[in-house]
XYZ file of C-alpha atoms in Angstrom:
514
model
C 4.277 -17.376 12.359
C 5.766 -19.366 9.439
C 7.206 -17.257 6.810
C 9.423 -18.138 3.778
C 12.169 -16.893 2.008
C 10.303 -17.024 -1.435
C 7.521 -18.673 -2.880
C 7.014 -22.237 -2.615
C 9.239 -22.882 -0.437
C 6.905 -25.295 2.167
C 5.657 -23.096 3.670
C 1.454 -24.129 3.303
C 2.698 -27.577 4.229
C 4.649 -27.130 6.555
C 1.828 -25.016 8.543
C -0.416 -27.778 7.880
C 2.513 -30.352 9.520
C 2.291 -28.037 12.673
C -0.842 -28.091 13.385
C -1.227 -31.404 12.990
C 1.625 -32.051 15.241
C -0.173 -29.551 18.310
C -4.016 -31.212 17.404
C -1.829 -34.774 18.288
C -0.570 -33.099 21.527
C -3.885 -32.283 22.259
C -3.889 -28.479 21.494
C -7.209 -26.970 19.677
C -5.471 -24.942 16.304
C -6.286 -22.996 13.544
C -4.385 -21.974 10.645
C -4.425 -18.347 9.834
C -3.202 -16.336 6.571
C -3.859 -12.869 6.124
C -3.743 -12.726 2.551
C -3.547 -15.283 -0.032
C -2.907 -15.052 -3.720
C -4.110 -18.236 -5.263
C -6.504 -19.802 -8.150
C -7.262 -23.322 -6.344
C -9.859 -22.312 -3.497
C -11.601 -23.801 -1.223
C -15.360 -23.472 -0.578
C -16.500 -23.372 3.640
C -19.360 -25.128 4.698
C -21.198 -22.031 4.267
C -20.659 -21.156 0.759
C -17.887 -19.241 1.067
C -14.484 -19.298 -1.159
C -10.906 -19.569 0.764
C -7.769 -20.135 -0.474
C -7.310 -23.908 -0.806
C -4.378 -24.157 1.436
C -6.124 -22.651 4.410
C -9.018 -25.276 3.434
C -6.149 -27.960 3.720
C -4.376 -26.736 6.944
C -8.256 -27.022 8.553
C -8.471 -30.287 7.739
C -5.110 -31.209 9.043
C -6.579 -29.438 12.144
C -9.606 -31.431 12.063
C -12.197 -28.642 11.879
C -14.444 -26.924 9.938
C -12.656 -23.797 7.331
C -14.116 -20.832 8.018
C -13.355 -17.631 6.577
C -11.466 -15.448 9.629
C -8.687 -18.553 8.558
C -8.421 -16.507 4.826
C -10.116 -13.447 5.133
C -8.573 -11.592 2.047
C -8.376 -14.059 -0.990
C -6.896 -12.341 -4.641
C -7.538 -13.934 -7.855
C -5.719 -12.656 -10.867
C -8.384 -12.855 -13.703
C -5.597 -11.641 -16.176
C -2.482 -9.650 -15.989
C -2.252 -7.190 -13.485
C -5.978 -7.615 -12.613
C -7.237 -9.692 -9.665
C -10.467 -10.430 -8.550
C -10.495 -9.280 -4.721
C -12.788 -11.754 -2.143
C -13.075 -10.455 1.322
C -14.420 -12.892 3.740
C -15.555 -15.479 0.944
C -17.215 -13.292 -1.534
C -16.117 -11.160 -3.898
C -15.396 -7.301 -3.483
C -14.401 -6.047 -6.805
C -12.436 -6.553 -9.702
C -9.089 -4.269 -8.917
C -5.802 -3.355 -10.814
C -2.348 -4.379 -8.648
C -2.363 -0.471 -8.183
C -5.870 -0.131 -6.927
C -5.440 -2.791 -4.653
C -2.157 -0.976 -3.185
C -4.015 1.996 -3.243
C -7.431 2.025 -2.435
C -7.901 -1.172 -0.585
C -4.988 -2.005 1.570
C -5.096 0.973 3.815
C -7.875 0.006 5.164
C -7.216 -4.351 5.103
C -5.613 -4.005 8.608
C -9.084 -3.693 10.305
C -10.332 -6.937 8.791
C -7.620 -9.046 9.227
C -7.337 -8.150 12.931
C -10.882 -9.147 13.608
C -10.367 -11.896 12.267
C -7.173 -12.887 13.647
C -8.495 -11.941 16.985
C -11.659 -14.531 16.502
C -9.548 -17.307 16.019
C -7.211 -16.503 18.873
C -9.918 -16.238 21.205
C -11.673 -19.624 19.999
C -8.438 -21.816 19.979
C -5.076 -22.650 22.000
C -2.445 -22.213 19.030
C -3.175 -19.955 15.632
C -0.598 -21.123 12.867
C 0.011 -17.927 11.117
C 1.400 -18.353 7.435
C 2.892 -15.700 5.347
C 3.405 -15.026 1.846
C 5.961 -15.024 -0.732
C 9.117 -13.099 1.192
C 9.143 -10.426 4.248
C 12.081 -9.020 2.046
C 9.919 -7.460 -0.620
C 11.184 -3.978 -0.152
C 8.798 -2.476 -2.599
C 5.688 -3.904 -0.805
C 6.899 -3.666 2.725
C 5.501 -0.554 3.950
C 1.757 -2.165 3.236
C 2.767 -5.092 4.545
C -0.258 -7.007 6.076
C 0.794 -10.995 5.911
C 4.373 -10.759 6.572
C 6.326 -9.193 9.206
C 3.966 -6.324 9.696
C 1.335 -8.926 10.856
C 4.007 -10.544 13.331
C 4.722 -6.805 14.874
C 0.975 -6.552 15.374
C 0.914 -9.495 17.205
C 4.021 -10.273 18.720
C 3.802 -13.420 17.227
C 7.619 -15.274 17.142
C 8.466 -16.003 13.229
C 10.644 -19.085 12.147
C 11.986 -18.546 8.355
C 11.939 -21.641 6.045
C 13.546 -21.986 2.904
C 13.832 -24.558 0.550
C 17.222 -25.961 0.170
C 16.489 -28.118 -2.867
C 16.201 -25.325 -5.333
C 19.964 -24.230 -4.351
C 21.426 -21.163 -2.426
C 20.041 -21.916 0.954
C 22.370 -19.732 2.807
C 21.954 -17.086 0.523
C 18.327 -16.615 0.750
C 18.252 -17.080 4.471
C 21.177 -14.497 4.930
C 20.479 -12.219 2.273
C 16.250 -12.257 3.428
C 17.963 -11.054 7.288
C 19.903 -8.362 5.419
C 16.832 -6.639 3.868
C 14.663 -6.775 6.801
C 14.921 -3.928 9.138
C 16.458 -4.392 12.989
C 12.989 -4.451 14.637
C 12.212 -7.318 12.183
C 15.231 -9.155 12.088
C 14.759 -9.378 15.967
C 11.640 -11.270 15.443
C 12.693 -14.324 13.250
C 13.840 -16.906 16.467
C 14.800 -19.800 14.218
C 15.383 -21.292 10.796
C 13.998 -24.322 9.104
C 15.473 -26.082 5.892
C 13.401 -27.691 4.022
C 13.478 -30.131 0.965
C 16.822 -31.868 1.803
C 18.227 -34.476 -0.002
C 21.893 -35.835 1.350
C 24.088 -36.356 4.132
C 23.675 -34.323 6.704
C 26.782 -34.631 8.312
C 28.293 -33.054 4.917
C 25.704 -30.428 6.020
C 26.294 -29.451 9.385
C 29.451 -27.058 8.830
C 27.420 -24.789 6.710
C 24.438 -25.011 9.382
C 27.540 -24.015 11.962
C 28.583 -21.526 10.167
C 24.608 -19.781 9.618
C 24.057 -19.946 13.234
C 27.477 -17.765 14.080
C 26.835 -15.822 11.525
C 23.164 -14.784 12.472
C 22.953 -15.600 16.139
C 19.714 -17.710 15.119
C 19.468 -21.639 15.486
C 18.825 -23.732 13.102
C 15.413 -25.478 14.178
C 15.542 -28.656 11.686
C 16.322 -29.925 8.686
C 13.469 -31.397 6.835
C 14.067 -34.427 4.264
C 12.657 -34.239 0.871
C 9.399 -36.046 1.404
C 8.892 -38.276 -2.161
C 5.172 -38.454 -3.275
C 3.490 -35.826 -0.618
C -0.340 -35.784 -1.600
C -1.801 -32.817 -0.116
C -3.192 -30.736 -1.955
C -1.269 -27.664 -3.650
C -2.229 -23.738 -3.488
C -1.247 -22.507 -6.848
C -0.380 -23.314 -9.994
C 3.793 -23.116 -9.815
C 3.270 -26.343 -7.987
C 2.608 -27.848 -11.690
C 6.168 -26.944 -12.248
C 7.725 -29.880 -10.088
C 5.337 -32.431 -11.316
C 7.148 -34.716 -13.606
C 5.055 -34.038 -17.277
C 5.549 -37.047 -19.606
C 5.403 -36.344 -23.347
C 2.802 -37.528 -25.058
C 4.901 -40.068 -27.379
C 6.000 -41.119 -23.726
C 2.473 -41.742 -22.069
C 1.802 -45.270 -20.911
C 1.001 -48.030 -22.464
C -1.116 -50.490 -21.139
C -2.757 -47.828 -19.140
C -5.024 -44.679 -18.739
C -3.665 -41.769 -20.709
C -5.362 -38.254 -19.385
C -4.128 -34.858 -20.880
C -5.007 -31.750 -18.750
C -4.715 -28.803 -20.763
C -3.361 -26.149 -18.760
C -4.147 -22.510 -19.587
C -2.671 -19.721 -18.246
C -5.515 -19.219 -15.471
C -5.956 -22.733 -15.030
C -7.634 -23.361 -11.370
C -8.739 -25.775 -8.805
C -6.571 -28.315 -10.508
C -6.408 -30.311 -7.490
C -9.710 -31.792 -9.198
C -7.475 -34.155 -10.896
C -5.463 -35.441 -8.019
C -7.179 -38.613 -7.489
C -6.731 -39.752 -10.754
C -3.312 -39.489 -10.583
C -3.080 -41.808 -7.599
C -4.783 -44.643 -9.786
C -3.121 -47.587 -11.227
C -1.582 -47.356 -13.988
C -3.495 -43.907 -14.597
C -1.389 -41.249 -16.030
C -2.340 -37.324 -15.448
C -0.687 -35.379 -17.540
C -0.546 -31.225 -17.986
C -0.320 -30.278 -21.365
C 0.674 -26.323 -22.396
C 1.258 -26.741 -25.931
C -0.677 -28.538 -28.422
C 2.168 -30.947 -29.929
C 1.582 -32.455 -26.495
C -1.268 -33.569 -26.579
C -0.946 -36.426 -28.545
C -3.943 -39.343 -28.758
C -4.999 -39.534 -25.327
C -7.503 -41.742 -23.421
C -9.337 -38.587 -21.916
C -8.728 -34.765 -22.476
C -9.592 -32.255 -19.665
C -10.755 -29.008 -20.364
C -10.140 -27.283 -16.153
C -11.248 -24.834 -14.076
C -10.242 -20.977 -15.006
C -10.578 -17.893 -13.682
C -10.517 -16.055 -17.000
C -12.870 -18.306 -19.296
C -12.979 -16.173 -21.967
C -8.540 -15.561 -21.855
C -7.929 -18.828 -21.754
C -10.560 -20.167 -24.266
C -8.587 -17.594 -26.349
C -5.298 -19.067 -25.659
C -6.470 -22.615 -26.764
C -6.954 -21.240 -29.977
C -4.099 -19.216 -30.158
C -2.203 -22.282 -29.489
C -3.696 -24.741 -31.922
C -5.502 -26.354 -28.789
C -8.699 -26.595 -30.417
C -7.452 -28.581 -33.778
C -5.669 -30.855 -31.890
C -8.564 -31.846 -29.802
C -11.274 -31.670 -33.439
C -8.048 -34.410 -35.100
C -7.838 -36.479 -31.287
C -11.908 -36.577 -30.816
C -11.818 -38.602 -34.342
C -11.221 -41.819 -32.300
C -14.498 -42.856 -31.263
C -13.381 -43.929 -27.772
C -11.379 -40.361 -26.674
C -13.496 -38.630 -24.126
C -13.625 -34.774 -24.075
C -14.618 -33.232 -20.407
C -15.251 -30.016 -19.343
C -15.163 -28.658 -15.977
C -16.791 -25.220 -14.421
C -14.348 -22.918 -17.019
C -13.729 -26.032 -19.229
C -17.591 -26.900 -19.524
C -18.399 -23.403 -20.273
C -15.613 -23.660 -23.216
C -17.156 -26.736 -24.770
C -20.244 -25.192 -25.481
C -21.304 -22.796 -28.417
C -21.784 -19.646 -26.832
C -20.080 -17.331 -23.795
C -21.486 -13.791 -23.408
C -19.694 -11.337 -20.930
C -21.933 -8.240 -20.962
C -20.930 -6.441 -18.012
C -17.104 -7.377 -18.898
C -16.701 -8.952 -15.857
C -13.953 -11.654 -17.402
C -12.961 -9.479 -20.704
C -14.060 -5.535 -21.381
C -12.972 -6.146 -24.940
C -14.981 -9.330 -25.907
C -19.161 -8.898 -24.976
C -19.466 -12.264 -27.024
C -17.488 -15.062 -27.798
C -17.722 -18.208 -29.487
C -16.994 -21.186 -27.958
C -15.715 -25.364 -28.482
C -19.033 -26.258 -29.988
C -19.363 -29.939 -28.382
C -22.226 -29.603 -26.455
C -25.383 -26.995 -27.325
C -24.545 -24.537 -24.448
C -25.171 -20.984 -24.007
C -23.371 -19.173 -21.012
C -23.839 -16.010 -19.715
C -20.980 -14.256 -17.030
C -23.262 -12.110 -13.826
C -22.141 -10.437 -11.463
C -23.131 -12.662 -8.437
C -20.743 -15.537 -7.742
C -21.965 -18.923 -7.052
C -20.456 -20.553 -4.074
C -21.774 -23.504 -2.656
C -21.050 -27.099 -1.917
C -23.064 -29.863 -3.205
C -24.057 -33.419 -2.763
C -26.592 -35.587 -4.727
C -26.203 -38.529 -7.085
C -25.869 -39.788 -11.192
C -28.916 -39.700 -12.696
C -30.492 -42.685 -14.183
C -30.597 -41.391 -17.515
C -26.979 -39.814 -17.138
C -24.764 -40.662 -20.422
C -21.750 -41.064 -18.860
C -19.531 -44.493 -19.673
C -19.633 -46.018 -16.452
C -19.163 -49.508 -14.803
C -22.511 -50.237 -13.216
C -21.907 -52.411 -10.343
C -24.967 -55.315 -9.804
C -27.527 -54.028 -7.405
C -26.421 -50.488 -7.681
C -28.424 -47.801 -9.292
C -26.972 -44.917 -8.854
C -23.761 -43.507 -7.236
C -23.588 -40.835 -4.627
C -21.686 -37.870 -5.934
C -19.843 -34.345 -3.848
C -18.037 -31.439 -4.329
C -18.301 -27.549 -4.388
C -19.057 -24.804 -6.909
C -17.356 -21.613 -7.597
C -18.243 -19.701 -10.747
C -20.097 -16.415 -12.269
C -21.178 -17.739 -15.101
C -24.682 -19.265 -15.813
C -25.150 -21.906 -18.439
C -28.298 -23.425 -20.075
C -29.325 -25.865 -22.769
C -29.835 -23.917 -25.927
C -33.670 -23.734 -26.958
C -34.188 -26.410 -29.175
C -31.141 -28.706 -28.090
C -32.470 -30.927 -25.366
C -32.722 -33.930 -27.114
C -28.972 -33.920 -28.094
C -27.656 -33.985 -24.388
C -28.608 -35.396 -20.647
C -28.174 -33.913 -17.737
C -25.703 -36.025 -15.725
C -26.294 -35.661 -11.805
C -29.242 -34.646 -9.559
C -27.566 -32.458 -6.801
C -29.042 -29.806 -3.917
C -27.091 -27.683 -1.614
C -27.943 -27.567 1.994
C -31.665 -26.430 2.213
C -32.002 -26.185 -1.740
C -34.440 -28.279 -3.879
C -32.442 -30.803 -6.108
C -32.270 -29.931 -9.827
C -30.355 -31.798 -12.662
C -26.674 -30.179 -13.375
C -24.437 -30.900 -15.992
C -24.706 -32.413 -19.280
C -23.368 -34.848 -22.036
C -23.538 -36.652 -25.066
C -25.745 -39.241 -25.944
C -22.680 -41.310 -26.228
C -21.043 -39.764 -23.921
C -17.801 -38.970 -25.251
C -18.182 -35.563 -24.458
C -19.253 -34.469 -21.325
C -19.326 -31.156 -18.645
C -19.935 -30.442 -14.645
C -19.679 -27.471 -12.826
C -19.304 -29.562 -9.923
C -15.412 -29.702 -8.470
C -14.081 -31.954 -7.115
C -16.154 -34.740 -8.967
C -13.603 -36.557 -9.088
C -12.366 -37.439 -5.498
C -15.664 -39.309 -5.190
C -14.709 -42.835 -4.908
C -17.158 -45.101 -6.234
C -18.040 -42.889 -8.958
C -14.209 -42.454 -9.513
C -13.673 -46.519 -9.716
C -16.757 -47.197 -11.894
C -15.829 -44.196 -14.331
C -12.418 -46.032 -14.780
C -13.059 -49.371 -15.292
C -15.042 -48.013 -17.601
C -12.620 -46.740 -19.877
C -10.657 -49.628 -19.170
C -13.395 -52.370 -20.222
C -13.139 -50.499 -23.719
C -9.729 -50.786 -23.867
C -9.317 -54.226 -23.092
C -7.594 -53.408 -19.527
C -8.273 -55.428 -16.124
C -11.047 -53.653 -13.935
C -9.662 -52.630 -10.720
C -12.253 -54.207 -7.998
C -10.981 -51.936 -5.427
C -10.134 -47.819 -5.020
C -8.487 -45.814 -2.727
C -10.445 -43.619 0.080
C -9.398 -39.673 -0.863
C -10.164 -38.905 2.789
C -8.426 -41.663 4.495
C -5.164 -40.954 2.201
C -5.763 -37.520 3.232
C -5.614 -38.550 6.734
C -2.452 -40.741 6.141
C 0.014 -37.830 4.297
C -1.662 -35.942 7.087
C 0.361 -38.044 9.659
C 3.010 -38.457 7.356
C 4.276 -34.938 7.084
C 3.605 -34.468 10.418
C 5.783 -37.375 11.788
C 8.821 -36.159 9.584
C 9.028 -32.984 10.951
C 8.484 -33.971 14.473
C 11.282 -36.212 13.683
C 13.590 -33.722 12.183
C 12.176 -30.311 13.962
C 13.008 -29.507 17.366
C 9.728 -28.868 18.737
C 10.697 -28.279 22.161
C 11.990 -24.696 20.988
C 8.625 -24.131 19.208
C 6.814 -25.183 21.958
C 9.217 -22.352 23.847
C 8.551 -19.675 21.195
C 4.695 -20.724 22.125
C 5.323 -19.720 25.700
C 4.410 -23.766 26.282
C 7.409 -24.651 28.410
């Protein structure tokens, strides 16, 4: 088990470096965590939602995600408030207390089962925990920590995350809180996110392992440009953020707006790894500036964070950008719900105090929250008639388009309105019948999916940029990158640091492997 001494610390991809390291030495694995608190998820191959990073770790393992690798998923809808998903679909809609309360007594039962599935199927289970073991208030319903590890003997190594400062001090001061039987169980330390000489280093790494009696397993470098995919949202907070009077010139400007429930934000990683494309996450609405494209994302709370856009002068910054005729306004899942005129919440699902709401306006929309989630992953193609601005490559009709949906809400065309928009892509889930989904603008400016993940489809990716690019008098880029095979390649490359810098001979000991 892989636990950290706080949050965001390495821990997700450091797991996911492990168990691509045992797949290499020919070991079957599976990534494992209990509990997950996270608003970028994952949907299995059977329509059901995971946190993202399990999702991720799967891949590194080269199998399918199922959910006994995330069997308890919490999504905070707004403050103190979390919807709870249990095994991939949602449970109810709980208060932090509730969940404490009501539910956790009785979590141990499914996370065993499911732990014990996966152990039985595969060689090594990477366990990851959450946040800190040290979180005295929580610790006596522990069930992703050091609880779990007692359960099942597993051997824990504690990382922490020397670049944010106090290294020794979290990994000392984490030991001090937990109590003897735990203590006993962490067998080594990793530090991780080091930038330096290690020799100037190594006294302080002395003095840790005489003062704890635990070894130091490795010292992980600071690995520049890692693009796997991130859990949560306080990954955002690393990610250099140009201001607007700063984005590029010469290139492709496009401002995320991130809300305060912003999720699956991962859908814009691609971009970012573009030539001289700039993705940039905007939280107030000075920022936004005149960009090339503005991205309304993926929320949990639709409805919240439509409200904050307003709140924050979001929504006249966009009506005074949107007056150049070549800015493009997108919506997706959350974000394409806001751009249309209507969002009703009549069970209060999203917001008890707001049955109706009004939304954007761009496209003729009405959307209506239920109480059944949609999960599902999709495949299918751009329509013929689709509006989108795209680069249509000779001999090519259509492009093939992917990805996965996760929402509650239901949105149709308002009666009367068809003419003013066109569906965009022709998709069907495994054993469905294919229907149109999305829409946009006859000119299309202005444009929503519900389908994540849109963009991490290649050709469709290239051809929507060269697009933008022809109108701004930019080169076309004959060529994109493969998501998957980069995938594949950061993959290898975390995994070959820390074999490099990790002494896997005593993990392969704590594994009972030598």
């Amino acid at each position: 088990m892989l636990q950290g001494t706080a949050s965001d610390v390495g821990k997700s991809v450091l797991t996911a470096a492990l168990c691509r390291i045992f797949v290499q030495d020919g070991f079957r694995t599976a990534p494992f965590k209990s509990q997950n608190m996270a608003l970028n998820s994952y949907v299995t191959a059977d329509g059901k939602e995971i946190g993202r990073a399990q999702g991720m770790q799967a891949e590194a393992c080269g199998i399918e995600a199922t959910t006994d690798m995330n069997p308890i998923l919490i999504k905070p809808t707004h403050d103190m408030h979390s919807q709870i998903v249990v095994h991939g679909r949602p449970l109810a809609n709980m208060s932090a207390a509730d969940y404490r309360s009501r539910y956790l007594p009785t979590a141990k039962a499914t996370v065993m089962e499911a732990l014990e599935r996966l152990r039985s199927a595969y060689d090594i289970v990477v366990m990851e925990g959450a946040g800190s073991p040290a979180e005295i208030n929580l610790k006596d319903r522990d069930i992703v920590n050091m609880n779990l590890a007692g359960w099942v003997e597993a051997p824990v190594v504690l990382a922490a995350d020397i670049d944010r400062g106090g290294v020794f001090a979290f990994l000392v001061g984490t030991l001090e809180l937990l109590e003897p039987h735990e203590r006993a169980r962490v067998k080594g330390f990793i530090i991780n996110k080091f930038r330096g000489d290690l020799s100037l280093l190594q006294p302080g790494l002395d003095w840790l392992e005489e003062r704890t009696g635990i070894p130091v397993l490795g010292v992980i470098p600071y690995i520049h440009d890692l693009r796997l995919e991130a859990e949560d949202s306080v990954a955002l907070e690393e990610r250099k953020q140009p201001a607007a009077e700063k984005a590029p010139s010469g290139g492709i400007d496009i401002a995320v707006i991130r809300t305060p429930r912003i999720s699956n934000f991962t859908d814009f990683d691609p971009l970012g790894g573009e030539a001289g494309v700039s993705v940039r996450f905007v939280s107030r609405s000075a920022e936004l500036g005149q960009p090339d494209v503005i991205v309304l994302p993926g929320t949990k709370n639709t409805i919240g964070d439509l409200t904050f856009i307003r709140e924050q002068g979001f929504d006249a910054a966009i009506a005074e950008a949107m007056r150049s005729e070549t800015v493009q306004l997108i919506g997706i899942c959350g974000g394409y719900q806001m751009l249309g005129k209507t969002l009703s919440d009549p069970a209060g699902l999203e917001n008890p105090h707001a049955a109706e709401i009004e939304g954007l306006g761009y496209l003729p929309l009405a959307t209506v929250f239920a109480e059944d989630k949609r999960t599902v992953r999709v495949s299918g193609q751009v329509l013929p008639e689709c509006p989108l601005r795209l680069e249509r490559d000779p001999g090519r009709e259509s492009f093939t388009v992917e990805g996965y949906e996760i929402h509650m809400g239901r949105t149709a065309v308002l009666e009367g309105d068809h003419l003013k928009v066109k569906p965009l892509f022709q998709i069907h889930e495994s054993g469905g019948e294919p229907k149109a989904e999305g829409c946009g603008t006859a000119s299309g400016r202005v444009w929503g999916t519900y389908v994540h993940g849109i963009f991490h489809n290649d050709g469709f990716r290239r051809s929507w940029l060269n697009a933008i690019r022809a109108a701004k008098g930019l080169r076309r880029e004959a060529e994109t990158f493969s998501v998957q095979a980069l995938k594949e390649r950061e993959f290898d490359r975390v995994a070959d640091t820390v074999r490099r810098h990790v002494r896997m001979d005593e993990i392969y000991r704590l594994l009972g492997m030598k």
